[in-house]
Every structure is written in C-alpha cells, then in structure tokens.
Amino acid sequence: MNLEDIYTELIAEHARSTDNRRRLEHATIVERGHNPSCGDEITLELEIADGKIVDAAFNGAGCAISQASTDMMIELLNGRDVDDAKRRAQLFIDMIKGKITDENLLEAELDEAATLKNISTMPARVKCATLAWHTLLTSIDRRDQPVDR
Amino acid sequence: MSDKNFLRDFPILNQKMNGKPIVYLDNGATTQKPESVVRSICGYYGGCNANPHRGAYQLSVRATDIYESARARVAQFINAPAPASIIFTKNATESLNLVAYAYGLTNVGAGDSIVITVSEHHSNLVPWQRVAQARGAALEYVYLNPDGTLNDADIERKISARTKIVAVTHVSNVLGLKNDIKKIADKAHSVGAVVVVDGAQSTPHIPVDVQALDADFFAFSGHKMLAPMGIGVLFGRENLLDAMPPFLAGGDMIEYVEEQSTTFAELPQKFEAGTQNVEGAAGLHAAIDYIQAIGFERIEAIERRLIDYAIPKLSALPFIELYGCAPSVIEKKTGIITFNVKGVHPHDVSTILDLEGIAIRAGHHCAQPLMKFLKQNATCRASFYFYNTIDDVDRLIDALKKVRKVLRLEP
C-alpha cells in the first residue's frame, strides 16, 4: 500500500473544502456522529421535504479521511430521494467493508466517493471513512423526532 | 552494551513493516517482550503447569512456587514490606477498580470528596466517578499549570477535611511528567485520606519504592514493562487490605463456606478469586529480572538521551506543536512525547508514519478530560523504552517531514 493510494489529491481537496461546511436554517434533521477511538466528530444537517433531501451540510473536526468522506457524501446525496440516499450509503459502507468490489458499479453509484475504496484494505481507518454514512443512516431512521441542536 | 544489543533479545523488532525496519514508539501502550520472558512462559507450560494452591502433588507445588516466588519478586521490586501486600490482578485497571469498589464504596459517604487530577487515565478516573455517584460524594479535580505540571495551590485547595481518597497518577500517560507523590501523600494523610497511585507509566521506567512514596495503594500493569498482557499488580497497606471486603468472590479466596455464610482467606488470597494467571506471574518475574539486570540508572539514562535528542529536533520543525515539553518541566519528563502536526489530524499522522514502518499512538490516549484541558481533540504520542535508539528518533523526524506534503498542505 502506497501513501498516494490513500491520500489522493481528491481526498486532500475534499478534506480542506469548506463548500459544504455550514448550518442549515431549515434543517429537519441534526445528527451528531462521533468516533470515540480517535475523536472524529461531525454534525450532519439535513433538510428533508416530501421524501427528498433538499439541502445538506455538515460541521466537524477530524482526520482527513473522515472529513473528505463526509464532504463527498454530501455532494453525492444532496438532492436525492431519501430511499435512494439510504441505498447508496449502504453501498458505500459495503464497499469499505470489502463486500462489494465491482468498480464499474461503485463508480456509477458513488461517483467520487468510490475513490475511498482503498480504505477497505486498512482496518484501522474503516471507522473514519464510514462515520458520515452511518450518521446519515441513523439520522434518516430518526427523522420523525424533533430537531435537537 | 550498546543500545543495538538489546534488539537481539527482541526478535519482533527485527522485522520490516511496509518494507522498512520497524520503529516501535508505542511503549506507553504496551512494550515488546524479550525472549527470556517468552521462554519463562513456555517453561511454565512445558514443565510446571498445574492449578496452584490446590493439589497436593508435585506439579501443583511447582506451580505454586512459581506463582508465589513471582509475588515475592514483585514485593522486592517495589520495596513493599511483605509479599502479602501484593495482589495479582489482570492489569492496573483491575487493580484500581479493586480499590474503588472494595475500599471506595466502603469508606466514602455522602458529602465526602474524592480528589483526582485532570491528567488521569480513564482507568483512574471512571471508577472514582462511579464511586462518587454511588455514594453521593463529590469528585474534585486538581488542575494543571500551563506547563502541564500539577498546580500545587490547587492540591492544597482541593484536598480538604472531607476528602477520603486522593487518586493520582505517578507519571501522566500523555504528558510523561512525574508527579511528586510523597508530597501529595503527606497532604492526603494530614486530612486522614488515603492515596491511590496509578503506577502504570512509572514502574517500567523509574525505580518505585512504595514505602518512600508513602502510597497506601499502588497499581501497575505487567505488559507495559516487558511482561505478558493479563497480569497486573496492586500493592496495598496490609491493615487497609485486611479491613476491606473482598472484590471478587469464589474459589481460592475462602476459608470456610457454609450454606449462608463464608469466612475469607487471609491476604493475599482474599483478593485472588478463582484460578490465577500463573504464566503471567512467571513472565512478570522474568521481566523484572531483565529490567533489574539492566538497572534503572541505565534505563533512565537511555530514555533521557532519546528525549534530549528528540525534543530540540521536534521543536525545530515549525509545523510541530509539543505538549508538556517546556524547558521548565524537562527534569520531570519520562520517555513520552506528545505532539501534533499543525493542520493534520493525529490519525492521519499515524497512518502516514505507519506506512514508513513507524508505530506511534494517535487519539485521546484514554484521557479525554486532559484533552479538553489541552484544547485538543486528539494528539500524537511517541513513547520510548530502553531498546529504542537515536536512529529511531531520526526516522520519526524524517517521516514527520513528509506528513504535510502527503496531505498537500505543503509543496
């Protein structure tokens, strides 16, 4: 495994990007995700209307992989139907767990997030990569609960 | 004997990771084991294994001898007054829990206080939180000076007439600074409190004399000092241990068991319920032999040389932030250096170093209140032992120079 296969230009860019780091005025979901072993933290905000994610953003601090992965997730899922978002989030988690390896499928469904595939060979970093996606799935399951900032 | 010669005793350190010779700098988490320790475990199972204290046959007698001679060796190693004051546990965490549950719950009441420091490892913090909650007592923290040392005025203020227990680490697992246990013990004893010392990070690196420290309880782990995982030690004053109820109940810790009542065994068996970790005790015995053959004077000198070499090199790197390494505290410093690479999360640092064959620790080091105090989510920690070399420090420095480049923070 080479450093370049993990810390790609794309990941470095997404980790630094501030495009999706903001708070949503009309968030219907605010969910915190936390990786206690290394201290990665994100707060995911979603605005869901008529079964569709109409806006999404996050704030957080953590390693490059967790932050880049969160940024990529928001770019991929913003604007999609909730069910479609759930399906793709599960696909991403399965990719990181090494269960799905079909590159054509992964690129078609996950776009840039598919470049995180190499993390599946690094057990110590799996939690970093999947933090945002697990947080998204949890938040969608709890979407009927009132927003708690 | 030069530093390099130690490596002959540690075959694990003669391998490559990612094609590069391994540099192991996570000794604060656990140390590697010399061949003599591994041999002692094989020797136990190869020729001496039986359940100690039970059988009247030769093998059981042999196992008992191995177990009890390890206890006597430990007592001598930390200058405990008698082997009966040495309780074997599985690690420092269990030792501290034993004190919290058996002494704490019995002797702390509503309105009392338990005093700890903000630099405690979770193992010397969470048990006290639970005792305080269960008994309606206050859990009070001694805070630090900006340089990471304990604030003396805060010690004076927090240890009061209502204090029943003062629990403090001998050496912080994050900052690597030695605390003046004798001074804290004097203050604790002056108000009638007992002092509980977490010696997990001190016992492997500096000579420990529990009588000179005036510690009432002293806990440490075997695996951080060359011994196997799963063996730990609690020293306690015999009069305190005698008065405490048992921690775990079961076989081997009893005298007579009736249907509705039991009388308990004498020390130390009273606190050692069930079949014990004899192979661990044998390994700990061999580890102490190995450490004492080198001598603490030499161990301290090696670690001092590594620190004295590493800290100025790290300070010279503009992108490195050091914690607990100010010149004012260097005298109290053991072989632990905690730092961050500016703009890079510690987990990324440790992954990048790992690909260079270098093992360091990244995270909150089981000391979240201290991380809050340092205003860091997490840090990197390089922790040395006597088998580390100047070459290891050079490899660390070279690898750190790559970190920001890999993340495109620098050209």
Coordinates of C-alpha atoms in Angstrom, one line a residue:
Chain A
M1 CA 0.0 0.0 0.0
N2 CA 1.3 3.4 -1.0
L3 CA 0.6 6.7 0.6
E4 CA -0.6 8.0 -2.8
D5 CA -3.3 5.3 -2.9
I6 CA -4.8 6.6 0.3
Y7 CA -4.1 10.3 0.5
T8 CA -5.1 11.1 -3.1
E9 CA -5.2 14.6 -4.4
L10 CA -9.0 14.3 -4.4
I11 CA -9.2 13.3 -0.7
A12 CA -6.8 16.2 0.2
E13 CA -9.1 18.6 -1.7
H14 CA -12.3 17.4 -0.1
A15 CA -10.8 17.3 3.4
R16 CA -9.9 21.0 3.1
S17 CA -13.1 22.1 1.2
T18 CA -15.5 24.4 3.0
D19 CA -18.2 24.3 0.4
N20 CA -20.5 22.1 2.5
R21 CA -19.4 23.3 5.9
R22 CA -22.3 25.5 7.1
R23 CA -25.5 25.4 9.1
L24 CA -28.9 25.0 7.5
E25 CA -31.6 27.5 8.5
H26 CA -34.4 25.0 7.9
A27 CA -32.8 21.7 8.9
T28 CA -35.3 19.0 9.7
I29 CA -32.5 16.7 11.0
V30 CA -29.4 17.5 13.0
E31 CA -27.4 14.4 13.9
R32 CA -24.1 14.1 15.6
G33 CA -21.6 11.4 14.7
H34 CA -18.6 10.5 16.8
N35 CA -15.8 8.1 16.6
P36 CA -14.6 7.8 20.2
S37 CA -11.4 5.9 19.5
C38 CA -9.8 8.8 17.6
G39 CA -12.0 11.8 18.3
D40 CA -13.5 12.4 14.8
E41 CA -16.7 14.4 15.2
I42 CA -19.2 15.6 12.7
T43 CA -22.6 17.2 12.9
L44 CA -24.7 16.4 9.9
E45 CA -27.7 18.7 9.0
L46 CA -30.4 17.7 6.5
E47 CA -33.5 19.4 5.2
I48 CA -35.9 16.7 4.1
A49 CA -39.2 17.6 2.3
D50 CA -41.6 15.2 0.5
G51 CA -39.2 12.3 0.9
K52 CA -36.3 14.2 -0.7
I53 CA -33.1 15.7 0.7
V54 CA -33.4 19.3 -0.5
D55 CA -30.3 20.5 1.3
A56 CA -27.4 19.0 3.3
A57 CA -24.4 20.4 5.1
F58 CA -22.0 19.5 8.0
N59 CA -19.6 20.8 10.5
G60 CA -16.9 18.8 12.2
A61 CA -13.3 18.2 13.1
G62 CA -11.4 15.0 12.4
C63 CA -8.9 13.2 10.2
A64 CA -8.7 13.9 6.5
I65 CA -10.4 10.6 5.7
S66 CA -13.5 11.3 7.9
Q67 CA -13.8 14.9 6.7
A68 CA -13.3 14.1 3.0
S69 CA -15.7 11.2 3.2
T70 CA -18.4 13.4 4.7
D71 CA -17.8 16.1 2.1
M72 CA -18.1 13.6 -0.7
M73 CA -21.2 12.1 0.8
I74 CA -23.0 15.4 0.9
E75 CA -22.1 16.1 -2.8
L76 CA -23.3 12.7 -3.8
L77 CA -26.6 12.6 -1.8
N78 CA -27.8 16.2 -1.8
G79 CA -30.9 16.5 -3.9
R80 CA -31.7 12.8 -3.9
D81 CA -34.7 10.9 -2.7
V82 CA -34.3 9.6 0.9
D83 CA -34.6 5.9 -0.2
D84 CA -32.0 6.4 -2.9
A85 CA -29.7 8.1 -0.4
K86 CA -30.1 5.2 2.0
R87 CA -29.3 2.7 -0.7
R88 CA -26.2 4.5 -1.8
A89 CA -25.0 5.0 1.8
Q90 CA -25.4 1.3 2.4
L91 CA -23.5 0.5 -0.8
F92 CA -20.6 2.8 0.4
I93 CA -20.4 1.0 3.7
D94 CA -20.4 -2.3 2.0
M95 CA -17.6 -1.1 -0.3
I96 CA -15.5 0.0 2.7
K97 CA -16.1 -3.4 4.4
G98 CA -14.8 -5.0 1.2
K99 CA -18.2 -6.8 0.5
I100 CA -18.7 -5.1 -2.9
T101 CA -15.7 -4.7 -5.2
D102 CA -17.3 -4.1 -8.7
E103 CA -15.5 -0.9 -9.7
N104 CA -17.9 0.0 -12.5
L105 CA -20.9 -0.3 -10.2
L106 CA -19.2 1.6 -7.5
E107 CA -18.2 4.5 -9.7
A108 CA -21.6 4.7 -11.3
E109 CA -23.4 4.7 -7.9
L110 CA -20.9 6.5 -5.7
D111 CA -19.1 8.9 -8.1
E112 CA -16.0 10.4 -6.3
A113 CA -16.8 8.6 -3.1
A114 CA -15.8 5.4 -4.9
T115 CA -12.2 6.6 -4.7
L116 CA -12.2 5.7 -1.0
K117 CA -12.3 2.0 -1.9
N118 CA -8.7 1.5 -0.9
I119 CA -9.7 2.2 2.7
S120 CA -11.1 -1.3 2.7
T121 CA -7.6 -2.6 3.0
M122 CA -6.9 -0.5 6.1
P123 CA -8.9 -1.9 9.0
A124 CA -7.7 0.9 11.3
R125 CA -9.3 3.5 9.1
V126 CA -12.7 1.9 8.3
K127 CA -14.5 3.8 11.0
C128 CA -13.1 7.1 9.8
A129 CA -14.4 6.5 6.3
T130 CA -17.9 5.3 7.3
L131 CA -18.6 7.7 10.1
A132 CA -20.7 10.2 8.0
W133 CA -22.5 7.4 6.2
H134 CA -23.6 5.7 9.4
T135 CA -24.6 9.0 10.8
L136 CA -26.8 9.6 7.7
L137 CA -28.5 6.3 8.0
T138 CA -29.1 6.8 11.8
S139 CA -30.5 10.3 11.1
I140 CA -32.9 9.1 8.4
D141 CA -34.2 6.4 10.7
R142 CA -34.9 9.1 13.4
R143 CA -36.2 11.7 11.0
D144 CA -39.6 11.9 12.8
Q145 CA -38.0 13.1 16.0
P146 CA -37.8 16.8 16.7
V147 CA -34.6 18.7 15.8
D148 CA -32.2 18.9 18.7
R149 CA -29.2 21.2 18.1
Chain B
M1 CA 26.4 -2.9 26.0
S2 CA 25.3 -0.5 23.2
D3 CA 21.6 0.2 22.6
K4 CA 21.7 -2.1 19.5
N5 CA 22.5 -5.1 21.6
F6 CA 19.1 -5.0 23.3
L7 CA 17.4 -5.7 19.9
R8 CA 18.9 -9.2 19.9
D9 CA 16.6 -10.0 22.8
F10 CA 13.5 -8.7 21.0
P11 CA 13.1 -10.6 17.7
I12 CA 9.8 -8.8 17.0
L13 CA 11.8 -5.6 16.5
N14 CA 14.0 -7.1 13.8
Q15 CA 11.3 -7.3 11.2
K16 CA 10.1 -4.9 8.4
M17 CA 6.8 -3.1 8.0
N18 CA 5.9 -1.9 4.6
G19 CA 9.5 -2.9 3.6
K20 CA 11.1 -0.7 6.2
P21 CA 12.6 -1.7 9.5
I22 CA 10.0 -1.3 12.2
V23 CA 10.4 1.6 14.6
Y24 CA 8.2 0.9 17.7
L25 CA 7.3 4.0 19.6
D26 CA 4.2 3.0 21.3
N27 CA 5.7 1.7 24.6
G28 CA 3.3 3.7 26.6
A29 CA 0.5 1.4 25.3
T30 CA 2.5 -1.8 25.7
T31 CA 6.1 -2.8 25.4
Q32 CA 7.6 -5.7 23.4
K33 CA 8.7 -8.8 25.3
P34 CA 12.3 -10.1 25.5
E35 CA 13.0 -13.8 24.7
S36 CA 13.6 -14.5 28.3
V37 CA 10.0 -13.6 29.2
V38 CA 8.6 -15.7 26.3
R39 CA 10.9 -18.6 27.5
S40 CA 9.6 -18.3 31.0
I41 CA 6.0 -18.8 29.8
C42 CA 7.0 -21.7 27.6
G43 CA 8.9 -23.1 30.5
Y44 CA 6.0 -22.9 32.8
Y45 CA 3.7 -24.8 30.4
G46 CA 6.4 -27.1 29.3
G47 CA 7.2 -28.4 32.7
C48 CA 5.3 -26.9 35.6
N49 CA 1.7 -26.3 34.8
A50 CA -1.0 -27.3 37.3
N51 CA -3.5 -25.4 39.4
P52 CA -1.6 -23.7 42.2
H53 CA -2.7 -23.7 45.9
R54 CA -4.9 -26.8 45.2
G55 CA -3.2 -30.1 44.6
A56 CA -1.0 -32.0 47.0
Y57 CA 1.0 -33.3 44.1
Q58 CA 4.4 -32.2 42.8
L59 CA 3.3 -30.3 39.7
S60 CA 0.9 -28.2 41.7
V61 CA 3.6 -27.5 44.3
R62 CA 5.8 -26.4 41.5
A63 CA 3.1 -24.1 40.0
T64 CA 2.5 -22.6 43.5
D65 CA 6.2 -22.0 43.9
I66 CA 6.4 -20.2 40.6
Y67 CA 3.4 -18.1 41.4
E68 CA 4.4 -17.2 45.0
S69 CA 8.1 -16.5 44.1
A70 CA 6.8 -14.0 41.5
R71 CA 4.9 -12.3 44.2
A72 CA 8.0 -12.1 46.4
R73 CA 10.0 -10.8 43.5
V74 CA 7.3 -8.0 42.9
A75 CA 7.4 -7.1 46.6
Q76 CA 11.1 -6.7 46.5
F77 CA 11.0 -4.8 43.2
I78 CA 8.7 -2.0 44.5
N79 CA 10.0 -2.3 48.1
A80 CA 6.7 -3.5 49.6
P81 CA 7.0 -4.5 53.2
A82 CA 5.7 -8.1 52.6
P83 CA 4.6 -10.3 49.8
A84 CA 1.1 -10.5 51.4
S85 CA 0.6 -6.8 50.5
I86 CA 0.9 -7.7 46.8
I87 CA -2.3 -8.7 45.0
F88 CA -2.1 -10.1 41.5
T89 CA -4.8 -8.7 39.1
K90 CA -5.1 -8.7 35.3
N91 CA -3.8 -5.1 34.9
A92 CA -3.6 -1.7 36.5
T93 CA -7.2 -1.0 35.5
E94 CA -8.4 -4.0 37.6
S95 CA -6.2 -3.0 40.5
L96 CA -7.7 0.5 40.5
N97 CA -11.2 -1.0 40.3
L98 CA -10.5 -3.3 43.2
V99 CA -9.6 -0.3 45.3
A100 CA -12.6 1.7 44.1
Y101 CA -15.1 -1.0 44.8
A102 CA -13.7 -2.7 47.9
Y103 CA -12.2 0.4 49.6
G104 CA -14.0 3.3 48.0
L105 CA -17.6 2.1 48.3
T106 CA -16.9 1.1 51.9
N107 CA -15.2 4.2 53.1
V108 CA -16.7 7.1 51.1
G109 CA -20.1 8.6 52.1
A110 CA -22.5 11.4 51.2
G111 CA -20.8 14.8 51.4
D112 CA -17.3 13.3 51.3
S113 CA -14.9 14.1 48.5
I114 CA -12.6 12.1 46.2
V115 CA -9.8 14.1 44.7
I116 CA -8.1 13.2 41.4
T117 CA -6.2 15.1 38.8
V118 CA -7.3 16.2 35.3
S119 CA -4.4 14.2 33.8
E120 CA -5.6 10.8 35.0
H121 CA -6.1 7.9 32.5
H122 CA -9.7 6.9 32.3
S123 CA -8.8 3.9 34.5
N124 CA -8.0 6.1 37.4
L125 CA -11.0 8.4 36.7
V126 CA -14.1 6.5 35.7
P127 CA -14.0 4.1 38.8
W128 CA -13.9 7.1 41.1
Q129 CA -16.7 8.8 39.1
R130 CA -18.8 5.7 39.8
V131 CA -17.9 5.6 43.5
A132 CA -18.8 9.3 43.8
Q133 CA -22.1 8.8 42.1
A134 CA -23.0 5.7 44.1
R135 CA -22.2 7.4 47.4
G136 CA -23.3 11.0 46.7
A137 CA -19.8 12.2 47.2
A138 CA -18.0 15.0 45.2
L139 CA -15.4 14.2 42.6
E140 CA -12.9 17.0 42.6
Y141 CA -10.1 17.7 40.1
V142 CA -6.7 19.1 40.6
Y143 CA -5.8 21.2 37.5
L144 CA -2.5 21.8 35.8
N145 CA -0.2 24.7 35.4
P146 CA 0.2 25.8 31.7
D147 CA 3.4 23.8 31.5
G148 CA 1.5 20.6 32.4
T149 CA 2.7 20.1 36.0
L150 CA 0.2 19.8 38.8
N151 CA -0.8 23.1 40.4
D152 CA 0.4 22.9 44.0
A153 CA -2.1 25.6 45.2
D154 CA -4.9 23.5 43.7
I155 CA -3.7 20.4 45.5
E156 CA -3.8 22.4 48.8
R157 CA -7.2 23.7 48.0
K158 CA -8.9 20.5 46.8
I159 CA -7.6 18.1 49.5
S160 CA -9.7 19.1 52.4
A161 CA -11.1 17.7 55.7
R162 CA -13.9 15.9 53.8
T163 CA -11.5 14.2 51.4
K164 CA -11.4 10.4 51.8
I165 CA -9.4 9.3 48.8
V166 CA -6.7 11.1 46.7
A167 CA -6.1 9.2 43.4
V168 CA -3.2 10.3 41.3
T169 CA -1.0 9.1 38.5
H170 CA 2.7 8.7 39.2
V171 CA 3.5 9.6 35.6
S172 CA 1.0 11.1 33.1
N173 CA 0.4 8.8 30.2
V174 CA 0.0 11.8 27.9
L175 CA 2.5 14.4 29.1
G176 CA 5.0 11.9 30.6
L177 CA 5.6 14.1 33.6
K178 CA 6.4 12.7 37.1
N179 CA 4.3 13.8 40.0
D180 CA 5.6 14.3 43.5
I181 CA 3.7 11.5 45.1
K182 CA 5.3 11.9 48.6
K183 CA 4.2 15.5 48.8
I184 CA 0.6 14.6 47.7
A185 CA 0.6 11.7 50.2
D186 CA 1.7 13.9 53.0
K187 CA -1.2 16.3 52.3
A188 CA -3.7 13.5 51.9
H189 CA -2.6 11.8 55.2
S190 CA -2.8 15.1 57.0
V191 CA -6.5 15.1 56.4
G192 CA -6.9 11.4 57.0
A193 CA -7.3 10.4 53.4
V194 CA -5.6 7.5 51.6
V195 CA -3.6 8.0 48.5
V196 CA -4.1 5.7 45.5
V197 CA -1.3 5.8 42.9
D198 CA -1.6 4.7 39.3
G199 CA 1.9 3.5 38.6
A200 CA 1.3 2.1 35.1
Q201 CA 3.6 4.6 33.4
S202 CA 6.2 4.9 36.1
T203 CA 7.0 1.3 37.2
P204 CA 8.6 0.4 33.8
H205 CA 10.8 3.5 33.6
I206 CA 11.8 4.7 37.1
P207 CA 12.6 2.9 40.4
V208 CA 9.5 2.6 42.6
D209 CA 9.6 2.4 46.3
V210 CA 6.1 2.3 47.7
Q211 CA 7.3 3.0 51.2
A212 CA 9.3 6.0 50.3
L213 CA 6.4 7.3 48.2
D214 CA 4.1 6.7 51.3
A215 CA 1.5 5.2 48.9
D216 CA -1.5 3.5 50.5
F217 CA -2.3 1.7 47.3
F218 CA -0.1 1.4 44.1
A219 CA -1.3 -0.2 40.9
F220 CA 0.6 -1.2 37.7
S221 CA 0.4 -3.5 34.7
G222 CA 2.9 -6.1 33.6
H223 CA 2.5 -5.7 29.9
K224 CA 3.9 -2.1 29.9
M225 CA 7.1 -3.5 31.5
L226 CA 8.1 -6.4 29.2
A227 CA 5.7 -8.9 30.9
P228 CA 2.8 -10.5 29.1
M229 CA -0.7 -9.0 28.9
G230 CA -3.2 -10.1 31.6
I231 CA -1.0 -9.8 34.7
G232 CA -1.1 -6.7 36.9
V233 CA -0.3 -5.8 40.5
L234 CA -2.0 -4.0 43.3
F235 CA 0.1 -3.1 46.4
G236 CA -1.9 -2.1 49.4
R237 CA -1.1 -1.5 53.0
E238 CA -1.9 -4.7 54.9
N239 CA -4.1 -3.0 57.5
L240 CA -6.2 -1.4 54.8
L241 CA -6.5 -4.6 52.7
D242 CA -7.4 -6.6 55.8
A243 CA -10.3 -4.3 56.7
M244 CA -11.7 -4.3 53.1
P245 CA -14.4 -6.6 51.9
P246 CA -13.5 -8.9 49.0
F247 CA -13.7 -7.6 45.5
L248 CA -14.5 -10.8 43.6
A249 CA -15.8 -13.8 45.4
G250 CA -15.4 -17.5 44.5
G251 CA -12.8 -20.3 44.8
D252 CA -9.4 -19.9 46.5
M253 CA -10.4 -16.7 48.4
I254 CA -12.3 -18.5 51.1
E255 CA -11.6 -20.1 54.4
Y256 CA -14.9 -21.8 55.3
V257 CA -18.1 -21.7 53.3
E258 CA -21.4 -22.6 54.9
E259 CA -24.7 -22.5 53.2
Q260 CA -25.4 -19.0 54.3
S261 CA -22.1 -17.5 55.2
T262 CA -18.4 -17.5 54.4
T263 CA -15.2 -16.6 56.1
F264 CA -12.5 -15.3 53.8
A265 CA -8.9 -16.3 53.3
E266 CA -6.0 -14.3 54.6
L267 CA -4.1 -11.8 52.4
P268 CA -3.3 -12.0 49.6
Q269 CA -5.7 -14.9 48.6
K270 CA -8.7 -12.9 49.9
F271 CA -8.4 -10.8 46.7
E272 CA -7.5 -13.5 44.3
A273 CA -10.7 -15.4 43.5
G274 CA -10.5 -18.3 41.0
T275 CA -7.6 -19.8 39.2
Q276 CA -5.0 -17.1 38.7
N277 CA -2.7 -16.2 35.8
V278 CA 0.4 -18.2 36.7
E279 CA 2.0 -17.9 33.3
G280 CA 1.6 -14.1 33.6
A281 CA 3.2 -14.1 37.0
A282 CA 6.1 -16.2 35.7
G283 CA 6.5 -13.8 32.8
L284 CA 6.4 -10.8 35.2
H285 CA 9.1 -12.4 37.3
A286 CA 11.3 -12.8 34.2
A287 CA 10.6 -9.3 33.1
I288 CA 11.6 -7.9 36.5
D289 CA 14.8 -9.9 36.3
Y290 CA 15.5 -8.5 32.8
I291 CA 14.8 -4.9 33.9
Q292 CA 17.0 -5.2 37.1
A293 CA 19.8 -6.7 35.1
I294 CA 19.9 -3.5 33.1
G295 CA 19.2 -1.3 36.0
F296 CA 17.0 1.8 36.3
E297 CA 20.0 4.1 36.3
R298 CA 20.8 2.8 32.8
I299 CA 17.2 2.8 31.6
E300 CA 16.6 6.3 32.7
A301 CA 19.9 7.4 31.1
I302 CA 18.9 5.9 27.7
E303 CA 15.4 7.4 27.8
R304 CA 16.9 10.8 28.9
R305 CA 19.3 10.7 26.0
L306 CA 16.5 10.0 23.5
I307 CA 14.3 12.8 24.9
D308 CA 17.2 15.2 25.0
Y309 CA 17.9 14.4 21.4
A310 CA 14.2 14.3 20.2
I311 CA 12.7 17.4 21.8
P312 CA 15.0 20.0 20.2
K313 CA 14.7 18.3 16.8
L314 CA 10.9 18.4 17.1
S315 CA 10.9 21.9 18.4
A316 CA 12.9 23.0 15.3
L317 CA 10.1 21.8 13.0
P318 CA 7.8 24.8 12.5
F319 CA 4.8 22.6 11.9
I320 CA 5.1 20.6 15.2
E321 CA 3.2 21.6 18.3
L322 CA 4.6 20.0 21.5
Y323 CA 2.7 19.4 24.8
G324 CA 4.4 19.1 28.2
C325 CA 7.9 19.6 26.8
A326 CA 8.8 23.1 28.1
P327 CA 12.3 23.5 29.5
S328 CA 10.8 24.1 32.9
V329 CA 9.5 20.5 33.1
I330 CA 12.2 18.6 31.4
E331 CA 13.5 17.3 34.7
K332 CA 10.2 15.7 35.4
K333 CA 9.9 14.2 31.9
T334 CA 10.0 10.4 31.2
G335 CA 10.2 8.9 27.7
I336 CA 6.8 10.2 26.4
I337 CA 6.5 13.0 23.8
T338 CA 3.1 14.2 22.8
F339 CA 2.6 16.4 19.8
N340 CA 0.5 17.5 16.9
V341 CA 1.3 18.3 13.3
K342 CA -0.4 21.6 12.6
G343 CA -3.4 21.2 10.3
V344 CA -3.3 17.4 10.3
H345 CA -5.4 15.1 12.4
P346 CA -3.3 12.6 14.6
H347 CA -5.0 9.7 12.9
D348 CA -3.7 10.8 9.5
V349 CA -0.2 11.3 11.0
S350 CA -0.1 7.8 12.4
T351 CA -1.3 6.3 9.2
I352 CA 1.4 8.1 7.2
L353 CA 4.1 7.1 9.8
D354 CA 2.8 3.5 9.7
L355 CA 3.5 3.3 6.0
E356 CA 7.1 4.4 6.9
G357 CA 7.3 1.5 9.4
I358 CA 6.9 3.7 12.4
A359 CA 4.4 2.9 15.2
I360 CA 3.1 5.8 17.3
R361 CA -0.2 6.3 19.1
A362 CA -2.9 8.7 17.9
G363 CA -6.0 9.7 19.7
H364 CA -7.2 10.8 23.1
H365 CA -5.0 8.3 25.0
C366 CA -7.9 7.4 27.3
A367 CA -7.5 10.8 28.9
Q368 CA -10.4 12.8 27.5
P369 CA -10.6 15.4 30.3
L370 CA -6.9 16.1 29.8
M371 CA -7.5 16.6 26.0
K372 CA -10.2 19.1 26.8
F373 CA -7.8 20.9 29.1
L374 CA -5.2 21.0 26.3
K375 CA -7.9 22.1 24.0
Q376 CA -7.1 19.3 21.6
N377 CA -9.5 16.6 20.2
A378 CA -6.6 14.2 20.0
T379 CA -2.8 14.1 19.9
C380 CA 0.1 12.0 18.6
R381 CA 2.3 10.3 21.2
A382 CA 5.7 8.8 20.7
S383 CA 6.8 6.8 23.8
F384 CA 10.2 5.3 24.2
Y385 CA 11.8 2.4 26.0
F386 CA 15.4 1.4 26.5
Y387 CA 15.5 -0.6 23.3
N388 CA 14.8 2.5 21.2
T389 CA 17.7 4.2 19.5
I390 CA 18.8 7.6 18.2
D391 CA 18.3 6.2 14.8
D392 CA 14.6 5.6 15.7
V393 CA 14.3 9.3 16.5
D394 CA 15.8 10.3 13.2
R395 CA 13.4 8.0 11.3
L396 CA 10.5 9.7 13.2
I397 CA 11.7 13.2 12.3
D398 CA 12.2 12.3 8.7
A399 CA 8.8 10.8 8.4
L400 CA 7.1 13.7 10.1
K401 CA 8.6 16.0 7.5
K402 CA 6.6 14.1 4.9
V403 CA 3.2 14.3 6.6
R404 CA 2.1 17.8 5.4
K405 CA 3.3 17.1 1.9
V406 CA 1.3 14.0 1.6
L407 CA -1.8 16.0 2.6
R408 CA -0.9 18.7 0.1
L409 CA -0.6 21.3 2.8
E410 CA 2.9 22.0 1.6
P411 CA 4.5 21.6 -1.9

